[in-house]
GROMACS .gro file of C-alpha atoms in nm:
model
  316
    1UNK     CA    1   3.292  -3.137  -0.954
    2UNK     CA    2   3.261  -2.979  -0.615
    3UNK     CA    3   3.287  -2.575  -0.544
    4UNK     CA    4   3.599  -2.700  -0.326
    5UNK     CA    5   3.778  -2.896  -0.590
    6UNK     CA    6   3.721  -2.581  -0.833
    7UNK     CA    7   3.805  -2.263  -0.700
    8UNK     CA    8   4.096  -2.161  -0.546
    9UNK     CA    9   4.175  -2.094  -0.167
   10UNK     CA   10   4.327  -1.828   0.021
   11UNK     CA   11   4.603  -1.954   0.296
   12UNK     CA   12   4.839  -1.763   0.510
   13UNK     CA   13   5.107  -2.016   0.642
   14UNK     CA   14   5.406  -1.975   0.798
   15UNK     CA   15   5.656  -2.099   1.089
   16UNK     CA   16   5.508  -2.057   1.442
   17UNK     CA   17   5.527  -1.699   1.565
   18UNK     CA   18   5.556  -1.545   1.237
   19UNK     CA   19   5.221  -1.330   1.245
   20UNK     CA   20   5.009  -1.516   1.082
   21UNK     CA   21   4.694  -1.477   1.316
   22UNK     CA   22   4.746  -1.088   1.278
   23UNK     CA   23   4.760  -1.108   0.910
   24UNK     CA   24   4.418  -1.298   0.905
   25UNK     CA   25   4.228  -1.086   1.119
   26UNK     CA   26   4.344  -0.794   0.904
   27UNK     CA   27   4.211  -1.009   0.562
   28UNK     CA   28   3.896  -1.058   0.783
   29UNK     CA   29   3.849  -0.676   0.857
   30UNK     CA   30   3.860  -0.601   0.476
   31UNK     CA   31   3.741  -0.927   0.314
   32UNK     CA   32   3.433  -1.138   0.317
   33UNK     CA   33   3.627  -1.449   0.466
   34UNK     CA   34   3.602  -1.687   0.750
   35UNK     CA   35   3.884  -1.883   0.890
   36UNK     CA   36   3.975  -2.222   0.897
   37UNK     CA   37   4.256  -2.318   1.148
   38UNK     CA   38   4.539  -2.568   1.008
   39UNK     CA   39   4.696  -2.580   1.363
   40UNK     CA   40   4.689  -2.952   1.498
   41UNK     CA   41   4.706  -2.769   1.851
   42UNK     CA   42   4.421  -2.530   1.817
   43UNK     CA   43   4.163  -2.818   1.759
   44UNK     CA   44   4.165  -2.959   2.182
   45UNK     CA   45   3.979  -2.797   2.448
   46UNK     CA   46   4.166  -2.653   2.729
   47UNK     CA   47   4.464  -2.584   2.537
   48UNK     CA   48   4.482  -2.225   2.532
   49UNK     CA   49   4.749  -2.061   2.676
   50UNK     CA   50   5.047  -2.318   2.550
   51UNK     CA   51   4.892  -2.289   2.228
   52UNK     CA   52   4.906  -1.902   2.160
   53UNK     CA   53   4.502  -1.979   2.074
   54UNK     CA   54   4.297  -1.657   1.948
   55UNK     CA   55   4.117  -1.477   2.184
   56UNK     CA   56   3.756  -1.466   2.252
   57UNK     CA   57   3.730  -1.116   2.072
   58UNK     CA   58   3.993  -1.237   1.798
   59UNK     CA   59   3.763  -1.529   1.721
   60UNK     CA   60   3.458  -1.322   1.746
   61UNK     CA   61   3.550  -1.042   1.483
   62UNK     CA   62   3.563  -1.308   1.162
   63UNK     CA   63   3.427  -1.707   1.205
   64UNK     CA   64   3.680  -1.909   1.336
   65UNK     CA   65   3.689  -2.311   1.238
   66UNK     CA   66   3.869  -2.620   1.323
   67UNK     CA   67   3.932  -2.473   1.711
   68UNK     CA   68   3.812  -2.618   1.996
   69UNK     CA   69   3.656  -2.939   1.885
   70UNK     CA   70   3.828  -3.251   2.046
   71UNK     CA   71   3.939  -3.314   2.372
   72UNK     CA   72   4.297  -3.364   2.482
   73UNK     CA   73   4.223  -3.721   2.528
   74UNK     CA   74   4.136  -3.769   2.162
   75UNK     CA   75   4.336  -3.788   1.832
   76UNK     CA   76   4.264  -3.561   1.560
   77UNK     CA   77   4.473  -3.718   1.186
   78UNK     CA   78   4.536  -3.539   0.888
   79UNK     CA   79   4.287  -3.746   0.715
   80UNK     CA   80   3.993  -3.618   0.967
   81UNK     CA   81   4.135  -3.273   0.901
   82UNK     CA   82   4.151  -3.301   0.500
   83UNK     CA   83   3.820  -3.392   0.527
   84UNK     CA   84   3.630  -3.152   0.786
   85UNK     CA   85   3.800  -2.856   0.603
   86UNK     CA   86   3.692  -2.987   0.235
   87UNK     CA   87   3.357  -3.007   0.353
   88UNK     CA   88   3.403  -2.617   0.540
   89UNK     CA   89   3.578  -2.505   0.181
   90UNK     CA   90   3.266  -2.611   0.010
   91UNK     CA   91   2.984  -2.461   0.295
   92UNK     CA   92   3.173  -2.115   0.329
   93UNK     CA   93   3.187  -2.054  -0.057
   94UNK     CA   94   2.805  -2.173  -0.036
   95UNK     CA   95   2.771  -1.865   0.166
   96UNK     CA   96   2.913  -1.632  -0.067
   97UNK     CA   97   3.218  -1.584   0.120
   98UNK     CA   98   3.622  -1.681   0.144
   99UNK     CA   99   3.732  -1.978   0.291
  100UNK     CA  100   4.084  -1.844   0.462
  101UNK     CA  101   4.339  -2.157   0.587
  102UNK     CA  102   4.533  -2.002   0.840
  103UNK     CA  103   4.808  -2.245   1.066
  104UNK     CA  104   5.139  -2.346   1.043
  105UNK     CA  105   5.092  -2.724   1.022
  106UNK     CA  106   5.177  -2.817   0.694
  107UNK     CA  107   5.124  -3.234   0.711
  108UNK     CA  108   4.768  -3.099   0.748
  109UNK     CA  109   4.797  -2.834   0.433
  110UNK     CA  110   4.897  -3.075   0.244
  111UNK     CA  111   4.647  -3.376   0.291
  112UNK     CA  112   4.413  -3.111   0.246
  113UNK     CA  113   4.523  -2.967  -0.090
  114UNK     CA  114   4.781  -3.331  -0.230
  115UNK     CA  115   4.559  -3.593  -0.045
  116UNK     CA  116   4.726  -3.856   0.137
  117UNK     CA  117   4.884  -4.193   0.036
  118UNK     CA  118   4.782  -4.494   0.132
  119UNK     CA  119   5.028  -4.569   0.464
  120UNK     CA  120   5.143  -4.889   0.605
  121UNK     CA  121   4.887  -4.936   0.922
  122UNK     CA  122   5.036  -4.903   1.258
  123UNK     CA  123   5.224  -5.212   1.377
  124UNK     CA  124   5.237  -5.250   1.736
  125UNK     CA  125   5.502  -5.514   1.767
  126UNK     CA  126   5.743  -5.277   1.557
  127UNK     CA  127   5.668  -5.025   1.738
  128UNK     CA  128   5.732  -5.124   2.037
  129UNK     CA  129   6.119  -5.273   1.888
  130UNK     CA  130   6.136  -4.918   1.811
  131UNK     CA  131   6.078  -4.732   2.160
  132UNK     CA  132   6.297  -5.024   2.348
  133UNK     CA  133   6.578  -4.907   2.111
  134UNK     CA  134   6.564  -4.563   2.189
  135UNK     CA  135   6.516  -4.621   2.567
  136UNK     CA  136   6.848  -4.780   2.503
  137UNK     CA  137   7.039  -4.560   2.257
  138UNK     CA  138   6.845  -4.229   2.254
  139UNK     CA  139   6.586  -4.091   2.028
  140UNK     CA  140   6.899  -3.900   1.852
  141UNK     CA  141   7.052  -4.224   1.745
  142UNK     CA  142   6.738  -4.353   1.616
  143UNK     CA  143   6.733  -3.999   1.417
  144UNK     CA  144   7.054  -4.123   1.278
  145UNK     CA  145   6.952  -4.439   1.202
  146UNK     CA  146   6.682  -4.262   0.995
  147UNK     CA  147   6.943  -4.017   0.818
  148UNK     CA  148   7.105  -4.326   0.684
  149UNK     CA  149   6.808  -4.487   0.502
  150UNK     CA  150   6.561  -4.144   0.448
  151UNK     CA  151   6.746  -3.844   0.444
  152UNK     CA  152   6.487  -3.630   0.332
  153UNK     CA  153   6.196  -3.755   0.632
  154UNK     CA  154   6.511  -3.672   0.904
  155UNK     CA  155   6.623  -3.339   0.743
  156UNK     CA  156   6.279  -3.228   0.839
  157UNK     CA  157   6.279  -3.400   1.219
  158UNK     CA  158   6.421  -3.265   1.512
  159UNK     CA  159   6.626  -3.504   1.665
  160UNK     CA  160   6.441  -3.600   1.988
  161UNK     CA  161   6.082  -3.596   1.794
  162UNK     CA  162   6.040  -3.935   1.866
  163UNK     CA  163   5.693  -3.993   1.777
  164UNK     CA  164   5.753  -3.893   1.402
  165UNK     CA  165   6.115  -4.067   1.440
  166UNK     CA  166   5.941  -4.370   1.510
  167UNK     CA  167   5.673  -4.355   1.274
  168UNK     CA  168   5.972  -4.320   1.011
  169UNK     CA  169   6.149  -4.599   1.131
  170UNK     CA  170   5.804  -4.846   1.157
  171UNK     CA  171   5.688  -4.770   0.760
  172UNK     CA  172   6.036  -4.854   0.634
  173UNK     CA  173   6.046  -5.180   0.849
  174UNK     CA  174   5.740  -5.250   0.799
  175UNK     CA  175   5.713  -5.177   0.430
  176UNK     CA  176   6.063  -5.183   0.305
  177UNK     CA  177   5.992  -4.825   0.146
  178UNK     CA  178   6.050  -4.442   0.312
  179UNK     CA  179   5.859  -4.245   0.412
  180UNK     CA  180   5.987  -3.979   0.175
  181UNK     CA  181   5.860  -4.278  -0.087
  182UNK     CA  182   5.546  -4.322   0.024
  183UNK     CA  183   5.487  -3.914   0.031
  184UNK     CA  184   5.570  -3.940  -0.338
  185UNK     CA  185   5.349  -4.158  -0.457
  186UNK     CA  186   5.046  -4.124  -0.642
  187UNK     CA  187   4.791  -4.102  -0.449
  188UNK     CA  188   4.466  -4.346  -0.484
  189UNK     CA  189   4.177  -4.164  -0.504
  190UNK     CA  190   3.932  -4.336  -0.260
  191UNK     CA  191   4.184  -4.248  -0.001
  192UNK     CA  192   4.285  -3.902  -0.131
  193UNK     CA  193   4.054  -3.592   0.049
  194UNK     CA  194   3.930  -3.366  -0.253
  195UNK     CA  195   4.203  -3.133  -0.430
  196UNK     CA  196   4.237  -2.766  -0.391
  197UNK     CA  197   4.390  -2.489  -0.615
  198UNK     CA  198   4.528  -2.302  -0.315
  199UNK     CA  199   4.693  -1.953  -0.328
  200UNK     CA  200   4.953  -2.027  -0.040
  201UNK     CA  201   5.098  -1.648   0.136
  202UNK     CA  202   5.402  -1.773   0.370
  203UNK     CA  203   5.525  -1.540   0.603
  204UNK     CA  204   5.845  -1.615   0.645
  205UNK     CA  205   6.088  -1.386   0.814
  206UNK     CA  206   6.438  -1.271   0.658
  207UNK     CA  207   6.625  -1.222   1.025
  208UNK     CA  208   6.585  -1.586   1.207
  209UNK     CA  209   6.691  -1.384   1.498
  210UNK     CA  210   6.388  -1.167   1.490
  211UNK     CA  211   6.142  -1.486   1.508
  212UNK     CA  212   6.383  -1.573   1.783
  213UNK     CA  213   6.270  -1.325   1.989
  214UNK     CA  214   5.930  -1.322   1.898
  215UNK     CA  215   5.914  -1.721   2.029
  216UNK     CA  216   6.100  -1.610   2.343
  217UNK     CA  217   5.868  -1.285   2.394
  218UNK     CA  218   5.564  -1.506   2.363
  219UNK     CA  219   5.669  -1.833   2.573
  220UNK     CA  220   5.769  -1.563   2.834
  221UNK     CA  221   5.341  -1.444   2.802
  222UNK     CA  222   5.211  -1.795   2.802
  223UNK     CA  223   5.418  -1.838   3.152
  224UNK     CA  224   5.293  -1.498   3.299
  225UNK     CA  225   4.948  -1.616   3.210
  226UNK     CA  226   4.957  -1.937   3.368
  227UNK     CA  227   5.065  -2.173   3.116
  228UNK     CA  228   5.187  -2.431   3.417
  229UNK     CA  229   4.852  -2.431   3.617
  230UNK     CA  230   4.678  -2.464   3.246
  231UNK     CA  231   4.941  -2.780   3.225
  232UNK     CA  232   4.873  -2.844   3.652
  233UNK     CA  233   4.496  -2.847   3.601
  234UNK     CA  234   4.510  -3.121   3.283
  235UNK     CA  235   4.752  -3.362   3.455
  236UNK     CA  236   4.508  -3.359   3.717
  237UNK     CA  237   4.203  -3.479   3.492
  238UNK     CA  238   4.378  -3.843   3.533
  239UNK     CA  239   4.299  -3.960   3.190
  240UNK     CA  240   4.560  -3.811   3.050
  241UNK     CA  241   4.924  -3.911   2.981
  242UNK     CA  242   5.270  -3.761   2.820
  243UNK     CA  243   5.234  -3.980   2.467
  244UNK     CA  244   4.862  -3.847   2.403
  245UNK     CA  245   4.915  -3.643   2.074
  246UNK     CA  246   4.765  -3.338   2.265
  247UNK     CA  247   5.027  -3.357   2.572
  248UNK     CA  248   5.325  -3.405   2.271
  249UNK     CA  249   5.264  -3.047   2.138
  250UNK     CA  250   5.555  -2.829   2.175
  251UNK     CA  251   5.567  -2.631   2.520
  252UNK     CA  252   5.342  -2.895   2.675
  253UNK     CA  253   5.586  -3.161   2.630
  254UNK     CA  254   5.829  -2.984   2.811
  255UNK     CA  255   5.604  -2.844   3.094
  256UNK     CA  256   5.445  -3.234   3.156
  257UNK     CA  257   5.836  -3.333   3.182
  258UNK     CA  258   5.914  -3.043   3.425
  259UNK     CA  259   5.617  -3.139   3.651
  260UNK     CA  260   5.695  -3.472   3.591
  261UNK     CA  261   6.016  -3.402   3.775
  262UNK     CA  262   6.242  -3.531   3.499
  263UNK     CA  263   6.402  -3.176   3.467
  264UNK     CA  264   6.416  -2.843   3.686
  265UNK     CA  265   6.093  -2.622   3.641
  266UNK     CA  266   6.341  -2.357   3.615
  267UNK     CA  267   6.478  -2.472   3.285
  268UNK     CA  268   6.092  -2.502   3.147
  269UNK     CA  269   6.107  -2.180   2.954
  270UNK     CA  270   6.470  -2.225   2.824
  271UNK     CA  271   6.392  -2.537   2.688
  272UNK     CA  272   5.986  -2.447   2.546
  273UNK     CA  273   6.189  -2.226   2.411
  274UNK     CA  274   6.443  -2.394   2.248
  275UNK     CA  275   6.193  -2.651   2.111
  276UNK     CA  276   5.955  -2.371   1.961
  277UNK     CA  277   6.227  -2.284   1.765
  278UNK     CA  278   6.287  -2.645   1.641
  279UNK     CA  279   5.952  -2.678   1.550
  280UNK     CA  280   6.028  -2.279   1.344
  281UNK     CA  281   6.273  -2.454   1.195
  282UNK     CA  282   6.119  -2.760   1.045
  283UNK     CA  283   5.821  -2.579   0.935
  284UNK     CA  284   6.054  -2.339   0.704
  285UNK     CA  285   6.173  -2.608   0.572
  286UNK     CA  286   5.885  -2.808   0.474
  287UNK     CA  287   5.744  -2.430   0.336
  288UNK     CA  288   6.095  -2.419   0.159
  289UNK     CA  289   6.001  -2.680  -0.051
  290UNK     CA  290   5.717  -2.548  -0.166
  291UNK     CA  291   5.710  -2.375  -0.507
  292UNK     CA  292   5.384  -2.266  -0.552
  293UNK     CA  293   5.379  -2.016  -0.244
  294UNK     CA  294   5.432  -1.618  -0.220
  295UNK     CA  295   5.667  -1.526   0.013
  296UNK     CA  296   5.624  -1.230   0.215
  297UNK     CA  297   5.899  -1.096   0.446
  298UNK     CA  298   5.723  -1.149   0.849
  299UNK     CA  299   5.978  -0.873   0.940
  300UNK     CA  300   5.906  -0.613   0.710
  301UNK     CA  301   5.692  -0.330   0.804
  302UNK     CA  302   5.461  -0.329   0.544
  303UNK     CA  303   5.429  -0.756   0.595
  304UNK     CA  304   5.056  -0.660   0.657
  305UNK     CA  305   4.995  -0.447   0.316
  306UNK     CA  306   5.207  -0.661   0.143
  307UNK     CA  307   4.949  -0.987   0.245
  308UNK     CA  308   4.645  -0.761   0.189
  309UNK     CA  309   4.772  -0.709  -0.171
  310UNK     CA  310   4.824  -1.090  -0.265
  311UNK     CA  311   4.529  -1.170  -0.110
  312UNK     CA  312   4.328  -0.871  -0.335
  313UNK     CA  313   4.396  -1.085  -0.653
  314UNK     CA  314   4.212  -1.420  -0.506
  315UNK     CA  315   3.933  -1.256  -0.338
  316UNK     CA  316   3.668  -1.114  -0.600
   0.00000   0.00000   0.00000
């Protein structure tokens, strides 16, 4: 059995905002680790102010994975993810040292450590049923729709999320069983990435309202820096488009629609915003679920100690 499937892993997840990039620098200033990002933003090119990316010297002072290595225009799946960081899990312990998971993105956390089922392929023709509905009705009444036959998928959805609405709706027409369903089953092992024992820290704050204003405070940076002439300079590429995964990340969604002219710029930051804190949302929910992790207060002062402390009694 592989080094990955055997020892356990150090992670530090937790909704967006939360501190979780300060928490692993500080593991990498005491610890022999190196990071591996579980961010499905982080991995395109370009994408650096919208995404709150590490800085240059941030990434320099402990190695940084999984950033930086596809271009907007391209996907990036959970499977390709499960299986790049298995194979970093395995050369980092090689190396004598601690692979760290860092990155709010839990579908990707959990290919990694459950594997994934064996989904329904994509079905164009349904698909497309799909999007004419909700260019009639309204993504929120396809969210409904969804309520009524897999509670559990739309608890964790954000009502206008279309893509992941959709992809709901398509495996339950297509397949006649949930997604929650499919999630559930066993999975099949020549389509499962390798299993991980994973130590899971979430940082997960006890005011909402203080994560509140963190999301604001930072939005409000990425616009000082120049998060619309980041957003100016890809539109102008021409190969890209508004349903690329990359452009569908939250914050660039909103600034592609602003530019796009189907709302004001001036309610851009109101509404990144708002949808940051959708995307807070779902994520403590999906980490609510999760039984296995050590919770950690984001807001306390001694967060910091408190992760350096959990994180003593994985790291030998």
């Amino acid at each position: 059995m592989s080094p990955a499937a055997l020892s356990p892993v150090l992670a530090i997840v937790g909704p967006t905002a939360s501190g979780k990039t300060a928490a692993a620098l500080a593991l990498a200033a005491r610890l022999p680790v190196e990071i591996i990002s579980v961010d499905s933003a982080l991995v395109y090119r370009g994408m650096d102010i919208g995404t709150a990316k590490p800085s240059t010297a941030e990434q320099a002072a402990a190695p940084h994975h999984l950033i930086d290595i596809r271009d907007p225009a391209q996907a990036y799946s959970a499977a390709e993810f499960a299986t790049d960081a298995a194979a970093l899990v395995n050369a980092i312990r090689a190396r004598g040292r601690t692979p760290l998971l860092v990155g709010g993105t839990m579908l990707y956390l959990k290919a990694l450590t459950d594997g994934l089922a064996a989904m329904p392929a994509a079905n164009a023709a349904v698909r497309a049923e799909i999007e004419a509905e909700a260019a009639a009705l309204g993504w929120p009444a396809l969210h409904a729709r969804l309520a009524q036959t897999d509670p559990a998928t739309a608890a964790r959805l954000a009502p206008l999320d279309g893509q992941r609405i959709s992809r709901a709706l398509e495996v339950w027409r297509v397949s006649g069983r949930t997604l929650t369903d499919w999630h559930a089953t066993k999975k099949e092992a020549n389509n499962s990435a390798p299993a991980l024992t994973t130590r899971l820290i979430s940082l997960e704050p006890m005011d909402r309202g203080w994560l509140h204003e963190r999301i604001a405070r930072r939005f409000d940076a990425m616009l000082a820096e120049g998060f619309i002439d980041e957003v100016t300079a890809l539109r102008a590429r021409g190969d890209l488009h508004a349903d690329l995964p990359s452009m569908r990340c939250v914050g660039y969604r909103q600034a592609w629609q602003a530019l796009d002219g189907d709302m004001p710029l001036a309610e851009l930051r109101d509404r990144g915003v708002f949808a940051t804190r959708q995307l807070a949302r779902r994520q403590l929910t999906w980490l609510r679920g999760l039984d296995d992790r050590a919770v950690v207060a984001a807001d306390a002062p001694d967060a910091l100690e408190q992760v350096l402390r959990l994180a003593d009694g994985v790291v030998a």
